[in-house]
Coordinates of N, CA, C and O in Angstrom, one line a residue:
M25 N 19.8 29.3 12.8 CA 18.5 28.6 13.0 C 18.6 27.2 12.3 O 19.0 27.2 11.1
L26 N 18.3 26.2 13.0 CA 18.3 24.8 12.4 C 17.1 24.6 11.6 O 16.0 24.8 12.1
Q27 N 17.3 24.1 10.4 CA 16.1 23.8 9.5 C 15.7 22.3 9.8 O 16.5 21.4 9.9
K28 N 14.4 22.1 9.9 CA 13.8 20.8 10.2 C 13.9 19.9 9.0 O 13.6 20.3 7.8
K29 N 14.4 18.7 9.2 CA 14.5 17.7 8.1 C 13.2 17.2 7.7 O 12.4 16.8 8.5
I30 N 12.9 17.2 6.3 CA 11.6 16.7 5.8 C 11.8 15.3 5.5 O 12.7 14.9 4.7
P31 N 10.9 14.4 6.1 CA 11.0 13.0 5.8 C 10.6 12.7 4.3 O 9.7 13.2 3.8
V32 N 11.4 11.8 3.7 CA 11.2 11.5 2.3 C 10.9 10.0 2.2 O 11.6 9.2 2.9
R33 N 9.9 9.6 1.4 CA 9.6 8.2 1.1 C 9.6 7.9 -0.4 O 9.3 8.8 -1.2
M34 N 9.7 6.6 -0.7 CA 9.7 6.2 -2.1 C 8.3 5.7 -2.5 O 7.7 4.9 -1.7
C35 N 7.9 6.0 -3.6 CA 6.6 5.5 -4.2 C 6.8 4.1 -4.6 O 7.8 3.8 -5.3
A36 N 5.9 3.2 -4.2 CA 6.0 1.8 -4.5 C 5.7 1.5 -6.0 O 6.1 0.5 -6.6
G37 N 5.1 2.5 -6.7 CA 4.7 2.4 -8.1 C 5.8 2.8 -9.0 O 6.4 2.0 -9.8
C38 N 6.2 4.1 -8.9 CA 7.2 4.7 -9.9 C 8.6 4.6 -9.3 O 9.5 4.8 -10.1
G39 N 8.8 4.5 -8.0 CA 10.1 4.4 -7.4 C 10.7 5.8 -7.2 O 11.9 5.9 -6.8
E40 N 10.0 6.9 -7.4 CA 10.5 8.2 -7.2 C 10.4 8.6 -5.7 O 9.5 8.0 -5.0
H41 N 11.2 9.5 -5.2 CA 11.2 9.9 -3.8 C 10.4 11.2 -3.7 O 10.6 12.1 -4.5
F42 N 9.5 11.3 -2.7 CA 8.7 12.5 -2.5 C 8.7 12.7 -1.0 O 8.9 11.8 -0.2
P43 N 8.4 14.0 -0.6 CA 8.1 14.2 0.8 C 7.0 13.4 1.3 O 6.0 13.1 0.6
K44 N 7.1 12.8 2.5 CA 6.1 11.9 3.1 C 4.7 12.4 3.0 O 3.8 11.6 2.7
K45 N 4.5 13.7 3.2 CA 3.1 14.2 3.3 C 2.5 14.3 1.9 O 1.2 14.4 1.8
E46 N 3.2 14.1 0.8 CA 2.7 14.1 -0.5 C 2.2 12.8 -1.0 O 1.7 12.6 -2.1
L47 N 2.4 11.7 -0.2 CA 2.1 10.4 -0.6 C 1.0 9.8 0.2 O 0.6 10.3 1.3
V48 N 0.4 8.7 -0.4 CA -0.7 8.0 0.3 C -0.1 6.8 1.0 O 0.7 6.1 0.4
R49 N -0.4 6.6 2.3 CA 0.2 5.5 3.0 C -0.8 4.3 3.1 O -1.9 4.5 3.4
I50 N -0.3 3.2 2.8 CA -1.0 1.9 3.0 C -0.3 1.2 4.1 O 0.9 1.1 4.1
V51 N -1.1 0.7 5.1 CA -0.5 0.1 6.2 C -0.9 -1.4 6.4 O -2.1 -1.7 6.2
H52 N 0.0 -2.2 6.8 CA -0.3 -3.6 7.2 C -0.2 -3.7 8.7 O 0.8 -3.5 9.3
T53 N -1.4 -3.8 9.4 CA -1.5 -3.7 10.8 C -0.9 -5.0 11.5 O -0.8 -6.0 10.8
P54 N -0.6 -4.9 12.8 CA -0.1 -6.1 13.5 C -1.2 -7.2 13.5 O -0.9 -8.4 13.7
Q55 N -2.5 -6.8 13.3 CA -3.6 -7.8 13.3 C -3.6 -8.5 12.0 O -4.4 -9.4 11.8
G56 N -2.8 -8.1 11.0 CA -2.8 -8.8 9.7 C -3.7 -8.1 8.7 O -3.9 -8.7 7.6
E57 N -4.3 -7.0 8.9 CA -5.2 -6.3 8.0 C -4.4 -5.3 7.2 O -3.4 -4.7 7.7
V58 N -4.9 -5.0 6.0 CA -4.2 -4.0 5.1 C -5.3 -2.8 5.0 O -6.4 -3.1 4.6
H59 N -4.9 -1.6 5.3 CA -5.8 -0.4 5.2 C -5.1 0.7 4.5 O -3.8 0.8 4.6
V60 N -5.9 1.6 4.0 CA -5.4 2.9 3.6 C -5.3 3.8 4.9 O -6.2 3.8 5.7
D61 N -4.2 4.5 5.1 CA -3.9 5.2 6.3 C -3.9 6.7 6.0 O -2.8 7.3 5.7
P62 N -5.0 7.4 6.0 CA -5.1 8.8 5.7 C -4.3 9.7 6.7 O -3.8 10.7 6.3
T63 N -4.2 9.3 7.9 CA -3.5 10.1 8.9 C -2.0 9.9 8.9 O -1.2 10.7 9.3
G64 N -1.6 8.7 8.4 CA -0.1 8.4 8.4 C 0.4 8.0 9.7 O 1.6 7.9 10.0
R65 N -0.5 7.7 10.7 CA -0.1 7.4 12.1 C -0.5 6.0 12.6 O -0.3 5.7 13.7
M66 N -1.2 5.2 11.7 CA -1.6 3.9 12.2 C -0.4 3.0 12.5 O 0.6 3.1 11.8
A67 N -0.6 2.1 13.5 CA 0.5 1.2 13.8 C 0.6 0.1 12.7 O -0.4 -0.4 12.2
G68 N 1.9 -0.2 12.4 CA 2.1 -1.3 11.4 C 3.1 -0.9 10.4 O 3.6 0.2 10.4
R69 N 3.3 -1.8 9.5 CA 4.3 -1.6 8.4 C 3.6 -0.8 7.3 O 2.5 -1.1 6.8
G70 N 4.3 0.3 6.8 CA 3.7 1.2 5.8 C 4.4 1.0 4.5 O 5.6 0.7 4.4
A71 N 3.6 1.3 3.4 CA 4.2 1.5 2.1 C 3.5 2.7 1.5 O 2.4 3.1 1.9
Y72 N 4.1 3.3 0.6 CA 3.7 4.6 0.1 C 3.4 4.6 -1.4 O 4.2 4.0 -2.2
L73 N 2.4 5.4 -1.9 CA 2.2 5.6 -3.3 C 1.9 7.0 -3.5 O 1.3 7.7 -2.7
C74 N 2.4 7.5 -4.7 CA 2.0 8.9 -5.0 C 0.6 9.0 -5.6 O -0.1 7.9 -5.7
H75 N 0.1 10.1 -5.8 CA -1.3 10.3 -6.1 C -1.7 10.0 -7.6 O -2.6 10.7 -8.1
K76 N -1.0 9.1 -8.2 CA -1.2 8.8 -9.6 C -1.8 7.4 -9.7 O -1.3 6.4 -9.1
V77 N -2.9 7.2 -10.5 CA -3.5 5.9 -10.6 C -2.5 4.9 -11.4 O -2.5 3.7 -11.1
E78 N -1.7 5.5 -12.3 CA -0.7 4.7 -13.0 C 0.3 4.0 -12.0 O 0.7 2.9 -12.2
C79 N 0.6 4.7 -11.0 CA 1.6 4.2 -10.0 C 0.9 3.0 -9.2 O 1.6 2.0 -8.9
L80 N -0.3 3.2 -8.9 CA -1.1 2.1 -8.2 C -1.1 0.8 -9.1 O -0.8 -0.3 -8.7
R81 N -1.4 1.0 -10.4 CA -1.4 -0.1 -11.4 C 0.0 -0.7 -11.5 O 0.1 -2.0 -11.6
K82 N 1.0 0.1 -11.6 CA 2.4 -0.5 -11.6 C 2.7 -1.3 -10.4 O 3.3 -2.4 -10.5
A83 N 2.4 -0.8 -9.2 CA 2.6 -1.5 -8.0 C 1.8 -2.8 -7.9 O 2.3 -3.8 -7.4
Q84 N 0.6 -2.7 -8.4 CA -0.3 -3.9 -8.4 C 0.3 -5.0 -9.4 O 0.4 -6.2 -9.0
K85 N 0.7 -4.6 -10.6 CA 1.2 -5.5 -11.6 C 2.5 -6.2 -11.1 O 2.6 -7.4 -11.3
A86 N 3.4 -5.4 -10.5 CA 4.6 -6.0 -10.0 C 4.5 -6.6 -8.6 O 5.5 -7.0 -8.1
K87 N 3.3 -6.6 -8.0 CA 3.1 -7.1 -6.7 C 4.0 -6.4 -5.6 O 4.5 -7.1 -4.7
R88 N 4.3 -5.1 -5.8 CA 5.2 -4.5 -4.9 C 4.6 -4.3 -3.5 O 5.3 -4.3 -2.5
L89 N 3.3 -4.1 -3.3 CA 2.7 -4.0 -2.0 C 2.7 -5.3 -1.3 O 3.0 -5.4 -0.1
E90 N 2.4 -6.4 -2.0 CA 2.4 -7.7 -1.4 C 3.8 -8.0 -0.9 O 4.0 -8.6 0.1
R91 N 4.9 -7.6 -1.7 CA 6.2 -7.9 -1.3 C 6.6 -7.1 -0.1 O 7.3 -7.5 0.8
A92 N 6.2 -5.8 -0.1 CA 6.5 -4.9 1.1 C 5.9 -5.4 2.4 O 6.5 -5.4 3.4
F93 N 4.6 -6.0 2.3 CA 3.9 -6.4 3.5 C 4.1 -7.9 3.7 O 3.7 -8.4 4.8
Q94 N 4.7 -8.6 2.8 CA 4.8 -10.1 2.9 C 3.5 -10.8 3.1 O 3.4 -11.7 3.9
C95 N 2.4 -10.3 2.5 CA 1.1 -10.9 2.6 C 0.3 -10.4 1.4 O 0.6 -9.3 0.8
P96 N -0.8 -11.1 1.0 CA -1.6 -10.6 -0.1 C -2.4 -9.3 0.3 O -2.8 -9.2 1.5
V97 N -2.6 -8.4 -0.6 CA -3.4 -7.2 -0.4 C -4.8 -7.5 -0.9 O -5.0 -7.8 -2.1
P98 N -5.9 -7.4 -0.1 CA -7.2 -7.7 -0.6 C -7.7 -6.7 -1.7 O -7.2 -5.6 -1.8
D99 N -8.5 -7.3 -2.6 CA -9.0 -6.5 -3.7 C -9.8 -5.3 -3.3 O -9.8 -4.3 -4.0
E100 N -10.5 -5.4 -2.1 CA -11.3 -4.2 -1.6 C -10.3 -3.0 -1.3 O -10.7 -1.9 -1.6
V101 N -9.1 -3.3 -0.8 CA -8.2 -2.3 -0.5 C -7.7 -1.6 -1.8 O -7.6 -0.4 -1.9
M102 N -7.4 -2.5 -2.8 CA -6.9 -1.9 -4.1 C -8.0 -1.1 -4.7 O -7.7 0.0 -5.2
A103 N -9.3 -1.6 -4.6 CA -10.4 -0.8 -5.2 C -10.6 0.6 -4.5 O -10.8 1.6 -5.1
K104 N -10.4 0.5 -3.1 CA -10.6 1.8 -2.3 C -9.4 2.7 -2.7 O -9.6 4.0 -2.8
L105 N -8.2 2.2 -2.8 CA -7.1 3.1 -3.2 C -7.3 3.7 -4.6 O -7.1 4.9 -4.8
E106 N -7.8 2.9 -5.6 CA -8.0 3.4 -6.9 C -9.1 4.5 -6.9 O -9.0 5.5 -7.5
E107 N -10.1 4.3 -6.1 CA -11.2 5.2 -5.9 C -10.7 6.5 -5.4 O -11.0 7.6 -5.9
E108 N -9.9 6.5 -4.3 CA -9.3 7.7 -3.7 C -8.4 8.4 -4.7 O -8.5 9.6 -4.7
L109 N -7.6 7.7 -5.4 CA -6.7 8.4 -6.3 C -7.4 9.0 -7.5 O -7.0 10.1 -7.9
T110 N -8.5 8.4 -8.0 CA -9.2 9.0 -9.1 C -10.0 10.2 -8.6 O -10.1 11.2 -9.3
A111 N -10.5 10.1 -7.4 CA -11.3 11.3 -6.8 C -10.3 12.4 -6.6 O -10.7 13.6 -6.8
A112 N -9.1 12.2 -6.3 CA -8.1 13.3 -6.0 C -7.7 14.0 -7.3 O -7.4 15.2 -7.3
H113 N -7.8 13.3 -8.5 CA -7.5 13.9 -9.7 C -8.6 14.7 -10.4 O -8.4 15.4 -11.3
E114 N -9.8 14.6 -9.9 CA -11.0 15.3 -10.4 C -11.1 16.7 -9.9 O -10.6 17.1 -8.9

């Protein structure tokens, strides 16, 4: 029996590799907007973060999401991401 390959993605904050389903996807849509993608299926360029607030802060400080999307990430998106990650840890 053939075993299904599990997709692996790298966290933009810590640089560690995790199974795709364990990460939060942030997407830059073709319309130029940046959103949190809870389904993982939105059209556009994606970047991934693990569920740690420290990783979000590292990615923010090093501007890794801006570099991945080649555009600025709005503060509202960063605030929503931080809110989601802190809620997940409680």
